[in-house]
Amino acid sequence: MKEILTTYPVAVWSVVSVLLAAIVISALWDKVKWWWMNTWYSFPLIGHVARLSKDVSTDYQTGAFQGDLKLCRDYKKFIQLRNEHDFNEKITYLTKAGDLGRSGTPVFIWLLTTLLVFVEAMGFSYVLAGYTIPGASENTQQMGALGIAFLISVLLVALTHFAGHELYRSGKIKQSRRSWLDGGRKSDLFTKEIALAEPQSVDNHLPVYTQLINRVGAHPQYAITIATVIFVAMVAVGATYVRGKVLEKTLTQEVAGLSLSLNTGSGGELKLDGLVLPTDDQARVQESKDKVLHDTQNLDRDGGWGTFIVLAVIFVFLQFLGVLFGYKWGFAGKQSADAFRAIGKGRFTSYEDVRAHYRNVADAAQAQLSSLDQRRQESGRSGTSSAAQAHKMSFKEFMDRERSEDVRDLNSQHQHTQAYTASPTAAQVPAPAVPASAPVVAPATTAAVAPGSAAITAPVLTEIVTASTPAVVPAESEDDELARLERQLAERKDAQRRAKIEQMKKELANLEGGQS
């Protein structure tokens, strides 16, 4: 590694710079994409506006220029939400799942956690490489240490993050269970799983803890947390043990070399000016040497083990930090991440923010349309017969047409879905035969439509059925059944409210009569 840095410093730092730039771009991808599209549209000579101004072909359905339609479609990609109801449904899901105000783990947190764990893992991976690849050269051991550090870092970062997320989700479930127990278990804790695509008002009548359980889950789990604790403990204890053994080996080699150097050249006898000291004196001198060596070894051993313990504590706290990051960021709801992305990844806190974003995109698109029309006029291509008859479409008009087309397509899909759902059920459940003189009228069905659009009612089918021909009644869809149940519930609540009002009026009249 040192040789590569020394030989190719420019190449190494170029790779590092590219990686850092890629990380920054990925973290700010939406802003980068918006800036790049606007820049490329406005770029002179070879930009999109310059190229589209040369195209005067028109669309046969709308009569608008093909270039105008392409520009509007490109800018439409930055508008995700269709209406206020869609936005509020996502907000309601996040609220009921207990995830409103949370966000996904930022990129810089991932980078920071990975970097810290990798630096810590490099400290003991080099020691492990000596035993993993015995007899290898220094360069091979360094490469092996990098590989081991990478593997350990990936495992630790993933485990600690998922452990923190698991603890957060399980904490939400336990909190809801406590509220359910404190409330006396008056209702079911879990009724059914509520998906993001379903109407979020289906469980408004249920307690808050049941609404959360329906979107998060009913059972806390700690499998990943237990596995993370075991793995972190094994790595911390194992790395400290291996470091200790390497320290003992190093101390033994150093003491052996020092002892040999002290005794070399004297034949085991200490001489002073050519005189040989008596045996007792030599024994005391040798004892002093041994004491010095022993004290030195103990000091190095104590200092080494103290350092290893500190490193182990730092390693454990780094993993605790990873668990804390996983607990702080992320979602408990099963589809909260999808809802978070649908509302702009935290960019919008209210529908007014959505409208402001839409106006910014619409203004930018309209400015580009005006620039495109001006370029077309300056080039003289707008004077052709086909171009003169072309319809100049604004971005607002384009979006209105797109919304209308989406509503029609959605209604058509709902009609086909209802027909497909009712057909096999009707074939399996025939109605009883009726007299030939009695006509049977199938009830009108209403297709489910997007919020804010007009309901499309299927035509009423009237068929005279003979006594030998069974009547076929379309089955009621889940949406229709849900709407019917909600109406019945609302009617019952209204009846109870009116009865309570009448009762209070009677009691008040009785009180007034008694006072008089």
Short mmCIF file of C-alpha atoms in Angstrom, two decimals:
data_model
loop_
_atom_site.label_atom_id
_atom_site.label_comp_id
_atom_site.label_asym_id
_atom_site.label_seq_id
_atom_site.Cartn_x
_atom_site.Cartn_y
_atom_site.Cartn_z
CA MET A 1 0.00 0.00 0.00
CA LYS A 2 2.80 2.42 0.85
CA GLU A 3 4.51 1.58 -2.41
CA ILE A 4 1.34 2.38 -4.37
CA LEU A 5 0.88 5.70 -2.57
CA THR A 6 4.51 6.59 -3.18
CA THR A 7 4.59 5.50 -6.82
CA TYR A 8 1.18 6.69 -7.99
CA PRO A 9 0.06 9.50 -5.64
CA VAL A 10 -1.90 11.36 -8.32
CA ALA A 11 -3.85 8.27 -9.37
CA VAL A 12 -4.69 7.33 -5.78
CA TRP A 13 -5.92 10.78 -4.83
CA SER A 14 -7.86 11.00 -8.10
CA VAL A 15 -9.72 7.81 -7.22
CA VAL A 16 -10.41 9.10 -3.70
CA SER A 17 -11.70 12.41 -5.09
CA VAL A 18 -14.00 10.63 -7.55
CA LEU A 19 -15.42 8.46 -4.78
CA LEU A 20 -16.06 11.47 -2.52
CA ALA A 21 -17.70 13.34 -5.40
CA ALA A 22 -19.91 10.32 -6.13
CA ILE A 23 -21.00 10.21 -2.49
CA VAL A 24 -21.87 13.91 -2.47
CA ILE A 25 -23.75 13.66 -5.76
CA SER A 26 -25.76 10.65 -4.56
CA ALA A 27 -26.70 12.52 -1.38
CA LEU A 28 -27.87 15.56 -3.37
CA TRP A 29 -29.07 13.66 -6.44
CA ASP A 30 -32.48 15.36 -6.77
CA LYS A 31 -30.96 18.85 -6.68
CA VAL A 32 -28.15 17.84 -9.03
CA LYS A 33 -30.64 16.32 -11.49
CA TRP A 34 -32.80 19.47 -11.42
CA TRP A 35 -29.80 21.75 -11.92
CA TRP A 36 -28.42 19.60 -14.73
CA MET A 37 -31.71 19.52 -16.66
CA ASN A 38 -32.19 23.28 -16.46
CA THR A 39 -28.58 23.88 -17.45
CA TRP A 40 -28.72 21.47 -20.38
CA TYR A 41 -31.99 22.96 -21.65
CA SER A 42 -30.52 26.49 -21.57
CA PHE A 43 -27.13 25.53 -23.00
CA PRO A 44 -26.47 27.46 -26.22
CA LEU A 45 -26.14 25.83 -29.64
CA ILE A 46 -26.36 22.19 -28.46
CA GLY A 47 -28.85 22.50 -25.61
CA HIS A 48 -32.32 20.96 -25.64
CA VAL A 49 -34.03 24.26 -26.46
CA ALA A 50 -31.68 24.85 -29.42
CA ARG A 51 -32.34 21.36 -30.79
CA LEU A 52 -36.09 21.30 -30.15
CA SER A 53 -36.53 24.67 -31.90
CA LYS A 54 -35.57 22.93 -35.16
CA ASP A 55 -38.45 20.46 -34.82
CA VAL A 56 -41.76 21.94 -36.06
CA SER A 57 -43.68 18.66 -36.24
CA THR A 58 -46.98 18.61 -34.36
CA ASP A 59 -48.87 16.03 -32.38
CA TYR A 60 -52.03 14.89 -34.17
CA GLN A 61 -54.03 14.53 -30.92
CA THR A 62 -53.27 17.84 -29.26
CA GLY A 63 -52.07 19.89 -32.22
CA ALA A 64 -49.11 21.13 -30.19
CA PHE A 65 -45.45 21.05 -31.19
CA GLN A 66 -43.66 17.80 -30.39
CA GLY A 67 -40.83 19.82 -28.85
CA ASP A 68 -43.22 21.55 -26.46
CA LEU A 69 -44.67 18.21 -25.36
CA LYS A 70 -41.22 16.73 -24.77
CA LEU A 71 -40.19 19.71 -22.67
CA CYS A 72 -43.37 19.48 -20.59
CA ARG A 73 -42.87 15.72 -20.05
CA ASP A 74 -39.31 16.28 -18.86
CA TYR A 75 -40.42 18.85 -16.29
CA LYS A 76 -43.40 16.74 -15.25
CA LYS A 77 -40.96 14.15 -13.86
CA PHE A 78 -40.23 16.52 -10.97
CA ILE A 79 -43.91 16.62 -9.92
CA GLN A 80 -44.85 13.46 -8.04
CA LEU A 81 -48.05 14.04 -6.09
CA ARG A 82 -51.34 14.38 -7.92
CA ASN A 83 -53.67 15.93 -5.36
CA GLU A 84 -54.07 16.97 -1.76
CA HIS A 85 -55.88 13.77 -0.79
CA ASP A 86 -52.92 11.67 -1.93
CA PHE A 87 -50.55 13.79 0.15
CA ASN A 88 -52.77 13.65 3.23
CA GLU A 89 -53.09 9.87 2.94
CA LYS A 90 -49.30 9.52 3.13
CA ILE A 91 -49.12 11.90 6.08
CA THR A 92 -51.90 9.96 7.84
CA TYR A 93 -50.07 6.67 7.36
CA LEU A 94 -46.87 8.10 8.84
CA THR A 95 -48.80 9.62 11.73
CA LYS A 96 -50.64 6.43 12.62
CA ALA A 97 -47.43 4.40 12.31
CA GLY A 98 -45.67 6.78 14.71
CA ASP A 99 -43.11 7.80 12.06
CA LEU A 100 -44.15 11.38 11.35
CA GLY A 101 -41.09 13.63 11.62
CA ARG A 102 -38.57 10.82 11.10
CA SER A 103 -36.39 10.31 8.05
CA GLY A 104 -34.09 7.75 6.53
CA THR A 105 -30.46 7.46 7.57
CA PRO A 106 -28.48 10.30 5.90
CA VAL A 107 -25.62 9.39 3.60
CA PHE A 108 -23.04 11.19 5.73
CA ILE A 109 -24.09 9.09 8.75
CA TRP A 110 -23.52 5.91 6.75
CA LEU A 111 -20.15 7.25 5.63
CA LEU A 112 -19.12 8.32 9.14
CA THR A 113 -20.13 5.00 10.72
CA THR A 114 -18.36 2.96 8.07
CA LEU A 115 -15.20 5.05 8.31
CA LEU A 116 -15.02 4.82 12.12
CA VAL A 117 -15.61 1.07 12.16
CA PHE A 118 -13.10 0.51 9.32
CA VAL A 119 -10.36 2.48 11.11
CA GLU A 120 -10.98 0.51 14.30
CA ALA A 121 -11.04 -2.79 12.41
CA MET A 122 -7.72 -2.01 10.71
CA GLY A 123 -6.07 -1.97 14.14
CA PHE A 124 -6.62 -5.68 14.82
CA SER A 125 -7.12 -6.98 11.26
CA TYR A 126 -3.36 -6.61 10.64
CA VAL A 127 -2.73 -8.79 13.67
CA LEU A 128 -5.25 -11.34 12.44
CA ALA A 129 -3.72 -11.32 8.96
CA GLY A 130 -0.43 -12.62 10.40
CA TYR A 131 -2.21 -15.77 11.58
CA THR A 132 -4.70 -15.95 8.71
CA ILE A 133 -1.94 -15.86 6.06
CA PRO A 134 1.10 -17.38 7.84
CA GLY A 135 4.42 -17.04 6.06
CA ALA A 136 3.12 -14.35 3.67
CA SER A 137 5.12 -11.32 2.69
CA GLU A 138 4.58 -7.90 4.23
CA ASN A 139 2.61 -6.62 1.21
CA THR A 140 0.39 -9.70 1.18
CA GLN A 141 -0.34 -9.33 4.88
CA GLN A 142 -1.26 -5.67 4.36
CA MET A 143 -3.69 -6.57 1.58
CA GLY A 144 -5.11 -9.35 3.73
CA ALA A 145 -5.55 -6.89 6.60
CA LEU A 146 -7.52 -4.55 4.32
CA GLY A 147 -9.77 -7.41 3.21
CA ILE A 148 -10.41 -8.58 6.77
CA ALA A 149 -11.11 -5.02 7.93
CA PHE A 150 -13.58 -4.55 5.06
CA LEU A 151 -15.46 -7.75 5.87
CA ILE A 152 -15.67 -6.97 9.59
CA SER A 153 -16.77 -3.37 8.88
CA VAL A 154 -19.58 -4.44 6.55
CA LEU A 155 -20.89 -6.98 9.07
CA LEU A 156 -20.69 -4.61 12.02
CA VAL A 157 -22.26 -1.62 10.25
CA ALA A 158 -25.15 -3.71 8.93
CA LEU A 159 -25.79 -5.54 12.20
CA THR A 160 -25.66 -2.46 14.42
CA HIS A 161 -27.91 -0.47 12.09
CA PHE A 162 -30.56 -3.18 11.86
CA ALA A 163 -30.31 -3.80 15.60
CA GLY A 164 -31.07 -0.13 16.29
CA HIS A 165 -34.00 -0.21 13.86
CA GLU A 166 -35.29 -3.40 15.50
CA LEU A 167 -35.09 -1.83 18.95
CA TYR A 168 -37.03 1.24 17.77
CA ARG A 169 -39.76 -0.85 16.16
CA SER A 170 -40.03 -3.21 19.13
CA GLY A 171 -40.19 -0.23 21.48
CA LYS A 172 -43.17 1.15 19.56
CA ILE A 173 -44.94 -2.21 19.78
CA LYS A 174 -44.26 -2.57 23.52
CA GLN A 175 -45.51 0.97 24.15
CA SER A 176 -48.74 0.20 22.29
CA ARG A 177 -49.16 -3.05 24.22
CA ARG A 178 -48.80 -1.19 27.52
CA SER A 179 -51.45 1.32 26.44
CA TRP A 180 -53.72 -1.57 25.47
CA LEU A 181 -53.24 -3.27 28.85
CA ASP A 182 -53.74 -0.01 30.75
CA GLY A 183 -56.97 0.55 28.81
CA GLY A 184 -58.39 -2.75 30.06
CA ARG A 185 -58.19 -4.67 26.76
CA LYS A 186 -61.54 -3.30 25.66
CA SER A 187 -60.86 -4.06 22.01
CA ASP A 188 -58.54 -6.18 19.91
CA LEU A 189 -54.96 -5.01 19.85
CA PHE A 190 -54.60 -5.98 16.18
CA THR A 191 -57.49 -5.98 13.71
CA LYS A 192 -55.87 -6.23 10.28
CA GLU A 193 -52.81 -5.01 8.43
CA ILE A 194 -53.41 -1.61 6.82
CA ALA A 195 -51.48 -1.11 3.60
CA LEU A 196 -50.47 2.26 2.19
CA ALA A 197 -52.76 1.80 -0.81
CA GLU A 198 -55.85 1.38 1.39
CA PRO A 199 -57.95 4.30 2.67
CA GLN A 200 -56.31 5.35 5.92
CA SER A 201 -59.65 6.25 7.47
CA VAL A 202 -60.76 2.61 7.80
CA ASP A 203 -59.58 2.41 11.42
CA ASN A 204 -60.27 5.95 12.60
CA HIS A 205 -62.76 4.57 15.12
CA LEU A 206 -60.08 2.36 16.72
CA PRO A 207 -57.68 3.42 19.50
CA VAL A 208 -54.35 4.99 18.59
CA TYR A 209 -52.36 1.97 19.71
CA THR A 210 -54.40 -0.34 17.46
CA GLN A 211 -53.83 1.98 14.50
CA LEU A 212 -50.08 1.77 15.13
CA ILE A 213 -50.09 -2.02 15.51
CA ASN A 214 -52.04 -2.39 12.24
CA ARG A 215 -49.18 -0.69 10.39
CA VAL A 216 -46.10 -1.74 12.37
CA GLY A 217 -46.82 -5.27 13.60
CA ALA A 218 -48.02 -6.93 16.76
CA HIS A 219 -44.95 -8.78 18.03
CA PRO A 220 -41.60 -7.27 19.11
CA GLN A 221 -38.47 -9.02 17.87
CA TYR A 222 -34.92 -9.04 19.19
CA ALA A 223 -33.17 -11.70 17.08
CA ILE A 224 -30.90 -9.24 15.24
CA THR A 225 -30.11 -7.39 18.48
CA ILE A 226 -29.03 -10.63 20.21
CA ALA A 227 -26.94 -11.67 17.21
CA THR A 228 -25.29 -8.23 17.16
CA VAL A 229 -24.40 -8.36 20.86
CA ILE A 230 -22.90 -11.85 20.46
CA PHE A 231 -20.89 -10.87 17.38
CA VAL A 232 -19.58 -7.63 18.90
CA ALA A 233 -18.58 -9.45 22.10
CA MET A 234 -16.79 -12.19 20.14
CA VAL A 235 -14.88 -9.67 18.01
CA ALA A 236 -13.92 -7.51 21.01
CA VAL A 237 -12.78 -10.44 23.18
CA GLY A 238 -11.13 -12.28 20.30
CA ALA A 239 -9.24 -9.24 19.06
CA THR A 240 -8.04 -8.41 22.58
CA TYR A 241 -6.92 -12.02 23.15
CA VAL A 242 -4.96 -12.15 19.88
CA ARG A 243 -3.36 -8.79 20.60
CA GLY A 244 -2.35 -10.04 24.05
CA LYS A 245 -0.72 -13.16 22.62
CA VAL A 246 1.19 -11.13 20.06
CA LEU A 247 2.34 -8.82 22.87
CA GLU A 248 3.63 -11.81 24.92
CA LYS A 249 5.44 -13.13 21.89
CA THR A 250 7.04 -9.76 21.23
CA LEU A 251 8.10 -9.33 24.88
CA THR A 252 9.63 -12.81 24.96
CA GLN A 253 11.63 -12.11 21.84
CA GLU A 254 12.80 -8.71 23.12
CA VAL A 255 13.86 -10.12 26.50
CA ALA A 256 15.70 -12.99 24.87
CA GLY A 257 17.57 -10.63 22.56
CA LEU A 258 18.44 -8.21 25.39
CA SER A 259 19.71 -11.02 27.62
CA LEU A 260 21.82 -12.39 24.85
CA SER A 261 23.36 -8.98 24.13
CA LEU A 262 24.27 -8.46 27.79
CA ASN A 263 26.02 -11.82 28.07
CA THR A 264 27.78 -11.75 24.69
CA GLY A 265 31.58 -11.47 24.75
CA SER A 266 32.11 -12.17 28.44
CA GLY A 267 31.73 -15.93 28.39
CA GLY A 268 29.27 -15.61 31.24
CA GLU A 269 31.87 -13.93 33.53
CA LEU A 270 31.97 -10.24 34.42
CA LYS A 271 35.52 -8.84 34.25
CA LEU A 272 36.82 -5.49 35.52
CA ASP A 273 40.31 -4.34 34.34
CA GLY A 274 41.18 -7.91 33.50
CA LEU A 275 40.06 -9.23 36.88
CA VAL A 276 37.33 -11.77 37.30
CA LEU A 277 34.82 -10.99 40.03
CA PRO A 278 34.14 -13.60 42.65
CA THR A 279 31.25 -16.01 42.12
CA ASP A 280 29.04 -14.34 44.72
CA ASP A 281 29.47 -10.94 43.10
CA GLN A 282 28.74 -12.36 39.67
CA ALA A 283 25.56 -13.95 41.04
CA ARG A 284 24.40 -10.60 42.45
CA VAL A 285 25.19 -8.86 39.14
CA GLN A 286 23.27 -11.51 37.22
CA GLU A 287 20.35 -11.14 39.61
CA SER A 288 20.33 -7.39 38.95
CA LYS A 289 20.26 -8.07 35.20
CA ASP A 290 17.34 -10.46 35.56
CA LYS A 291 15.45 -7.98 37.72
CA VAL A 292 15.93 -5.22 35.11
CA LEU A 293 14.72 -7.52 32.35
CA HIS A 294 11.75 -8.69 34.42
CA ASP A 295 10.71 -5.16 35.39
CA THR A 296 10.99 -3.99 31.79
CA GLN A 297 8.85 -6.88 30.62
CA ASN A 298 6.18 -6.19 33.28
CA LEU A 299 6.01 -2.52 32.37
CA ASP A 300 5.60 -3.30 28.68
CA ARG A 301 3.01 -5.95 29.45
CA ASP A 302 0.96 -3.67 31.69
CA GLY A 303 1.11 -0.83 29.20
CA GLY A 304 0.15 -3.13 26.31
CA TRP A 305 -2.83 -4.67 28.10
CA GLY A 306 -4.03 -1.26 29.23
CA THR A 307 -3.92 -0.06 25.63
CA PHE A 308 -5.81 -3.15 24.42
CA ILE A 309 -8.53 -2.68 27.02
CA VAL A 310 -8.98 0.96 26.01
CA LEU A 311 -9.18 -0.08 22.35
CA ALA A 312 -11.78 -2.74 23.20
CA VAL A 313 -13.88 -0.18 25.07
CA ILE A 314 -13.65 2.23 22.12
CA PHE A 315 -14.64 -0.58 19.76
CA VAL A 316 -17.72 -1.46 21.85
CA PHE A 317 -18.80 2.17 22.10
CA LEU A 318 -18.43 2.60 18.33
CA GLN A 319 -20.87 -0.28 17.86
CA PHE A 320 -23.19 1.31 20.41
CA LEU A 321 -23.02 4.49 18.32
CA GLY A 322 -24.03 2.47 15.25
CA VAL A 323 -27.01 1.06 17.15
CA LEU A 324 -27.95 4.58 18.26
CA PHE A 325 -27.86 5.81 14.66
CA GLY A 326 -30.10 2.93 13.61
CA TYR A 327 -32.51 3.78 16.42
CA LYS A 328 -32.63 7.50 15.61
CA TRP A 329 -33.17 7.17 11.85
CA GLY A 330 -35.47 4.83 9.98
CA PHE A 331 -39.13 3.86 10.17
CA ALA A 332 -41.19 1.43 12.18
CA GLY A 333 -44.12 1.16 9.75
CA LYS A 334 -43.89 -1.52 7.09
CA GLN A 335 -44.53 1.00 4.30
CA SER A 336 -43.47 4.20 6.02
CA ALA A 337 -40.37 4.44 3.84
CA ASP A 338 -42.56 4.38 0.72
CA ALA A 339 -44.83 7.06 2.17
CA PHE A 340 -41.79 9.16 3.09
CA ARG A 341 -40.45 8.96 -0.47
CA ALA A 342 -43.87 9.78 -1.90
CA ILE A 343 -44.04 13.10 -0.02
CA GLY A 344 -40.63 14.21 -1.24
CA LYS A 345 -38.32 12.58 1.35
CA GLY A 346 -39.13 15.16 4.00
CA ARG A 347 -39.06 18.14 1.65
CA PHE A 348 -42.77 18.85 2.13
CA THR A 349 -44.36 19.25 5.56
CA SER A 350 -47.73 20.46 4.29
CA TYR A 351 -49.63 20.53 1.03
CA GLU A 352 -48.82 24.22 0.70
CA ASP A 353 -45.15 23.20 0.34
CA VAL A 354 -46.20 20.85 -2.44
CA ARG A 355 -48.02 23.67 -4.17
CA ALA A 356 -45.00 25.95 -3.83
CA HIS A 357 -42.78 23.26 -5.38
CA TYR A 358 -45.28 22.79 -8.19
CA ARG A 359 -45.31 26.51 -8.90
CA ASN A 360 -41.50 26.59 -9.05
CA VAL A 361 -41.42 23.72 -11.53
CA ALA A 362 -44.27 25.22 -13.57
CA ASP A 363 -42.58 28.61 -13.74
CA ALA A 364 -39.29 27.09 -14.84
CA ALA A 365 -41.05 24.95 -17.47
CA GLN A 366 -43.06 27.89 -18.78
CA ALA A 367 -39.90 29.99 -19.04
CA GLN A 368 -38.28 27.26 -21.13
CA LEU A 369 -41.41 27.03 -23.31
CA SER A 370 -41.26 30.78 -23.94
CA SER A 371 -37.57 30.54 -24.80
CA LEU A 372 -38.30 27.63 -27.14
CA ASP A 373 -41.09 29.57 -28.91
CA GLN A 374 -38.83 32.61 -29.27
CA ARG A 375 -36.04 30.48 -30.77
CA ARG A 376 -38.53 28.95 -33.18
CA GLN A 377 -39.70 32.39 -34.31
CA GLU A 378 -36.16 33.72 -34.68
CA SER A 379 -35.19 30.78 -36.86
CA GLY A 380 -38.21 31.40 -39.15
CA ARG A 381 -39.52 27.86 -38.79
CA SER A 382 -42.75 29.04 -37.16
CA GLY A 383 -43.83 30.61 -40.46
CA THR A 384 -44.60 27.31 -42.16
CA SER A 385 -48.24 26.33 -42.71
CA SER A 386 -48.18 23.45 -40.23
CA ALA A 387 -46.36 25.51 -37.60
CA ALA A 388 -48.75 28.44 -38.04
CA GLN A 389 -51.70 26.15 -37.28
CA ALA A 390 -49.99 24.48 -34.29
CA HIS A 391 -51.46 24.99 -30.85
CA LYS A 392 -49.15 26.73 -28.37
CA MET A 393 -49.64 24.74 -25.23
CA SER A 394 -48.70 26.12 -21.83
CA PHE A 395 -47.34 23.94 -19.06
CA LYS A 396 -50.49 24.43 -16.98
CA GLU A 397 -52.64 23.28 -19.87
CA PHE A 398 -50.38 20.25 -20.36
CA MET A 399 -50.70 19.29 -16.69
CA ASP A 400 -54.50 19.67 -16.82
CA ARG A 401 -54.65 17.31 -19.80
CA GLU A 402 -52.36 14.82 -18.06
CA ARG A 403 -54.50 14.84 -14.91
CA SER A 404 -57.68 14.32 -16.92
CA GLU A 405 -56.06 11.44 -18.78
CA ASP A 406 -54.91 9.88 -15.51
CA VAL A 407 -58.43 10.12 -14.06
CA ARG A 408 -59.96 8.49 -17.16
CA ASP A 409 -57.38 5.73 -17.11
CA LEU A 410 -57.93 5.12 -13.39
CA ASN A 411 -61.70 4.94 -13.84
CA SER A 412 -61.30 2.50 -16.71
CA GLN A 413 -59.05 0.28 -14.62
CA HIS A 414 -61.57 0.28 -11.77
CA GLN A 415 -64.39 -0.65 -14.13
CA HIS A 416 -62.40 -3.55 -15.57
CA THR A 417 -61.43 -4.68 -12.07
CA GLN A 418 -65.04 -4.68 -10.90
CA ALA A 419 -66.18 -6.56 -13.99
CA TYR A 420 -63.44 -9.15 -13.55
CA THR A 421 -64.22 -9.53 -9.83
CA ALA A 422 -67.97 -9.82 -10.29
CA SER A 423 -67.91 -12.23 -13.25
CA PRO A 424 -66.52 -15.43 -11.62
CA THR A 425 -68.54 -14.86 -8.43
CA ALA A 426 -71.74 -14.43 -10.35
CA ALA A 427 -71.10 -17.63 -12.25
CA GLN A 428 -70.62 -19.59 -9.04
CA VAL A 429 -73.57 -18.13 -7.07
CA PRO A 430 -76.71 -18.14 -9.27
CA ALA A 431 -79.80 -16.38 -8.00
CA PRO A 432 -82.98 -18.45 -7.45
CA ALA A 433 -85.42 -18.77 -10.34
CA VAL A 434 -88.34 -16.35 -10.47
CA PRO A 435 -91.61 -16.41 -12.40
CA ALA A 436 -91.44 -15.41 -16.03
CA SER A 437 -93.64 -12.41 -15.48
CA ALA A 438 -91.37 -10.86 -12.88
CA PRO A 439 -88.55 -8.72 -14.31
CA VAL A 440 -85.23 -8.68 -12.49
CA VAL A 441 -83.28 -5.43 -12.43
CA ALA A 442 -79.57 -5.53 -11.60
CA PRO A 443 -78.50 -2.75 -9.24
CA ALA A 444 -76.40 0.13 -10.52
CA THR A 445 -72.71 -0.06 -9.73
CA THR A 446 -70.40 2.86 -9.15
CA ALA A 447 -66.73 2.60 -10.08
CA ALA A 448 -64.15 3.78 -7.57
CA VAL A 449 -62.51 6.97 -8.77
CA ALA A 450 -59.69 9.20 -7.70
CA PRO A 451 -60.43 11.83 -5.05
CA GLY A 452 -61.89 15.01 -6.45
CA SER A 453 -63.10 13.38 -9.70
CA ALA A 454 -66.70 12.71 -10.67
CA ALA A 455 -68.05 9.25 -10.07
CA ILE A 456 -68.72 7.18 -13.18
CA THR A 457 -71.92 5.18 -12.87
CA ALA A 458 -72.33 2.03 -14.89
CA PRO A 459 -75.57 1.85 -16.87
CA VAL A 460 -78.49 0.03 -15.25
CA LEU A 461 -79.04 -3.30 -16.95
CA THR A 462 -82.62 -4.58 -17.16
CA GLU A 463 -83.25 -8.16 -18.17
CA ILE A 464 -86.44 -10.21 -18.18
CA VAL A 465 -85.57 -13.67 -16.94
CA THR A 466 -87.70 -16.71 -17.59
CA ALA A 467 -88.44 -19.35 -15.00
CA SER A 468 -85.79 -21.65 -16.40
CA THR A 469 -83.05 -18.96 -16.51
CA PRO A 470 -81.40 -18.05 -13.17
CA ALA A 471 -80.86 -14.36 -12.39
CA VAL A 472 -77.25 -13.18 -12.17
CA VAL A 473 -76.55 -10.51 -9.55
CA PRO A 474 -73.07 -8.87 -9.55
CA ALA A 475 -71.12 -9.41 -6.36
CA GLU A 476 -70.43 -6.46 -4.11
CA SER A 477 -66.80 -5.32 -4.26
CA GLU A 478 -64.73 -4.64 -1.15
CA ASP A 479 -64.77 -0.88 -1.79
CA ASP A 480 -68.56 -0.85 -2.13
CA GLU A 481 -68.97 -2.98 0.99
CA LEU A 482 -66.64 -0.68 2.91
CA ALA A 483 -68.55 2.41 1.76
CA ARG A 484 -71.86 0.76 2.70
CA LEU A 485 -70.60 -0.16 6.19
CA GLU A 486 -69.26 3.36 6.73
CA ARG A 487 -72.64 4.82 5.75
CA GLN A 488 -74.45 2.46 8.10
CA LEU A 489 -72.08 3.35 10.93
CA ALA A 490 -72.56 7.07 10.30
CA GLU A 491 -76.37 6.64 10.21
CA ARG A 492 -76.34 4.77 13.51
CA LYS A 493 -74.17 7.42 15.12
CA ASP A 494 -76.53 10.13 13.86
CA ALA A 495 -79.53 8.22 15.23
CA GLN A 496 -77.87 7.83 18.61
CA ARG A 497 -76.96 11.52 18.64
CA ARG A 498 -80.55 12.55 17.84
CA ALA A 499 -81.94 10.20 20.49
CA LYS A 500 -79.54 11.65 23.05
CA ILE A 501 -80.60 15.18 22.12
CA GLU A 502 -84.29 14.28 22.49
CA GLN A 503 -83.58 12.69 25.88
CA MET A 504 -81.72 15.77 27.08
CA LYS A 505 -84.63 17.98 25.91
CA LYS A 506 -87.08 15.85 27.89
CA GLU A 507 -84.92 15.98 31.01
CA LEU A 508 -84.58 19.76 30.66
CA ALA A 509 -88.36 20.12 30.23
CA ASN A 510 -88.96 18.00 33.32
CA LEU A 511 -86.56 20.14 35.33
CA GLU A 512 -88.23 23.34 34.17
CA GLY A 513 -91.67 21.89 35.02
CA GLY A 514 -90.51 20.90 38.49
CA GLN A 515 -89.08 24.36 39.18
CA SER A 516 -92.29 26.08 38.12
#
